[in-house]
Amino acid sequence: MMARPAILTGRLGSETLVRLGVLLFALVFLSLGLLFPLAAMLIKSVQDRSGDFVGLANFVRYFQTPALAGSIVNSLVVALSSTVIVVGLAFLCAYGITRTCMPGKRLFRMLAILPILAPSLLPAISLVYLFGNQGWFREALMGQSIYGPIGIVMGMCFWIFPHALMILTTALSTSDARLYEAAETLGTAKWRSFLTIILPGIRYGLISCTFVVFTLAITDFGVPKIIGGQFHVLATDVYRQVVGQQNFQMGAVVSVILLLPALASFAVDRWVQRRQVAQLSSRAVPWQPTPNPLRDWVFTLICYTVGAVILTVIGTAIYASLVQFWPYNLSLTLRHYAFEGLAGGGWAAWLNSVKLGFSVAVVGTLVIFVNAWLVEKSDGYRPLRQGLHLLAMLPMAVPGMVLGLAYIFFFNQAGNPLNWLYGTLAILVLNTLVHFYTVCHLTSITALKQLDSEFEAVGASLKVPFWTTLRRVTLPVSLPAVLDVSVYLFVNAMTTVSAVVFLYTSDTRLASVAVMHLDEAGYFASAAAMAVLIFFTSLGVKLVHATLSHLLLTRAQRWRQAG
Amino acid sequence: MTTLTAPLPRRAAAVGQAADTETDIHLGICGLTKRFGHFTALHEIDLTIREGEFVCFLGPSGCGKTTLLRAIAGLSPQSSGSIVQRGQDISHLPPQARDFGIVFQSYALFPNLTVFDNIAYGLRNQRDDRQAMRKRVDELLALVDLTGSESKYPAALSGGQQQRVALARALATEPALLLLDEPLSALDARVRVHLRGQIKALQARLGVTTIMVTHDQEEALTMADRIVVMNHGVIEQVGTPAEIYRQPASAFVAEFIGSMNFLTVFPEDGDVLRLGSHLLDCPRHDVAGCERARLAIRPEAVELCDAEQGLRARVEHVEFLGAFQRISLTLEECGQTLVADINAREADVLMPGQTLGVRLPPQALRLFADPGARA
């Protein structure tokens, strides 16, 4: 090999250097935001209170304490039940959307997305109002208490449902019409073509969906925190150990245990995704359903029942936040929205959440999109780019509670030069960004993959530096995906509780955490009011996003319609 | 015994002779190898391209022609070997530092920029004043016959128009070398034929050295000054279209370009080849060491005559193809089949089952060693 002096000189050299610099920065960023904190947490789990190495003693103690180890079974029971119910329901609804001629599909899809806009605390609060000791439908539980596994499963199902529906709708709508036509001409019975074509066609989507739902259910903190009562799960144990008992070592142990199912399901999901690629055919013809009154009405009924439940849950929270004193004085008032003198931080917390949301949306979108571009569209430094992709995929496997606790261990260490971050809004931004990194990364990668692979080559052949092509072509063309990413980050920053619950200070209280504190302090109506406030903020941003996207696609980016 | 009166030409050297003077050479490629893991996509490629020449890389998909083009552009650098452009070693320069313009199969037009902005993309960077830029773009638009389309977006253009915009964009910065990666394969047949002529005329007018990758032999034959036929990562032959067609250097080239009859023959003692029980005299052939060899002749070179005057053959099938008829024949002596393209007027009396004579004019014959049977 000859020496390569030309690369290191002049503007061309600087272009290569900039690329390498940004790549290294991205790697350092994700190492600091993800790898080092996780390592700090793993170390903490094998230390005693004074910081000496004790091997697996903490783990042994954990499993010898029935009150703690029992949570594993509790978590599994709750997560598995939720998974079965959510995947089943979501499959029926996704089938209704994609494979029948039921009326009002768009309306239903809009309804179905609503739970994502609320923190997972909201359904829990509503369920307490509906089925709690003062609830309207208390009798429907036939003597069982809503505080416990029943309430948790119901709450989980509510807010995980949109995630499952989106995955399954995508899986069901990408099947190939030609297969069904072939089956029909061969006189195949309907149930047989369901078993032999539909199920195999969506099996990867179904597996992927199952694992996503399971992970969300086993790692969720909000629902069991509000409605779990004395029924403890892993996520609430982490909180109890750390915040309640200041036992950081045991918190680390529970976190490691909570990390395992999430890591396992992450591994399975990656494996599934890799196999699915080979299945897709670009020549597939989309399938169009033909009317069938009986089937269409059955699915309409199912979907709109689900829609009605969603509206009821959200409506209950809104109503509860507006009445004087449930259930004795049902006259309407706005006083619960004053939050004066109550726990949680009130409107200041809401403002902090909005600030956090916008910061994460702006910073996160920029960082994630540039990193995705580095992975997908730049060349050279292959091992570094693969490493970056791997780091970008990892956050999906790390539950929010685990990430939050890991941040305490890492950033609160004496002697860490980044210690100043602790207690600032910046650490909340970093944490939230890393927490929700993976989905945004995948969205950006997918968008970039759809672009012509030669844009960069053309730019280089015309002696245009890569950042100009990125700014003038790649970014504008990917703008819809970029907007999707930013609104996703905003909504999640507004609604998340799990990671940030360890990281806020009195100056950086957040609305979602305030909901939890108001509920803990017994101000149920104000808790509902704050949850509703978060919901409407997210909804507002989502609507602005929809309008903006629409305007963008029809006006500013006229070129999209030129064809 | 049939005697071939003229000697069969020996195999030409696979690589064109580099008789060019130093100054005449635009691009010199030497020992270029490209490996992807264990797969060798290009193996020790040597090639020189003259100033102002239109060269086609022709070969089946997977033969390495696009890989070679991308190595020349610096888009996928070679594993070893060197590339010299106008005396400067560019082997390790990034694409930005090399002097070329490129048109991809997909055109890669920027969808969010107008035709004007697409063409001016490389000009803006040179900090030309706007007046000069405007003038240059107008020139280029006129050159590719698209005056008046400057404010349109690519999606509003037809495939052929998009292709021309891509060409104008590549030429805007006046590169010394133009690279075309299957530029016509995404277009429908009629547009393709039209654009073929346009691109060739444009290239001749500008005198820009051009390399075009294609898998379409007709495209290569009509457009190229020289064709580089590639297969399995090596160059099979370099030559003018006529040389490639008339004197294919290997059985692969013979088979890949146009259609070709192959007859299995057996080298006997001396300069004699045996075809069935016929002995063909063939002085100075170079397949003496082989157990078997393949005698190649184009269908249009096969001559028909009375059964007594040539090799006896039976007509199996007559196919009408407009200007000519394609006759499938079986040689009675050895049972081998042969196709002859005969001018339509001469052939209307032919019927399947008929017996006639076949003459193989020696000047149209090529002889290749049978690859599987080298002793």
PDB file of C-alpha atoms in Angstrom, chain B residues 315-321 325-328 347-354:
ATOM      1  CA  VAL B 315     -33.706 -28.449 -42.536  1.00  0.00           C
ATOM      2  CA  GLU B 316     -35.419 -28.792 -39.136  1.00  0.00           C
ATOM      3  CA  HIS B 317     -37.243 -25.538 -38.775  1.00  0.00           C
ATOM      4  CA  VAL B 318     -37.732 -22.297 -40.638  1.00  0.00           C
ATOM      5  CA  GLU B 319     -38.409 -19.119 -38.690  1.00  0.00           C
ATOM      6  CA  PHE B 320     -39.576 -15.975 -40.468  1.00  0.00           C
ATOM      7  CA  LEU B 321     -38.010 -12.830 -39.012  1.00  0.00           C
ATOM      8  CA  GLN B 325     -35.202 -16.231 -42.278  1.00  0.00           C
ATOM      9  CA  ARG B 326     -33.545 -18.263 -39.599  1.00  0.00           C
ATOM     10  CA  ILE B 327     -32.995 -21.867 -40.676  1.00  0.00           C
ATOM     11  CA  SER B 328     -32.254 -24.510 -38.074  1.00  0.00           C
ATOM     12  CA  ALA B 347     -35.092 -18.947 -48.619  1.00  0.00           C
ATOM     13  CA  ASP B 348     -38.760 -19.116 -49.462  1.00  0.00           C
ATOM     14  CA  VAL B 349     -38.424 -22.468 -51.129  1.00  0.00           C
ATOM     15  CA  LEU B 350     -37.013 -24.133 -48.015  1.00  0.00           C
ATOM     16  CA  MET B 351     -39.171 -26.677 -46.221  1.00  0.00           C
ATOM     17  CA  PRO B 352     -38.552 -28.618 -43.024  1.00  0.00           C
ATOM     18  CA  GLY B 353     -37.230 -32.070 -43.803  1.00  0.00           C
ATOM     19  CA  GLN B 354     -35.469 -30.932 -46.958  1.00  0.00           C
TER      20      GLN B 354
END
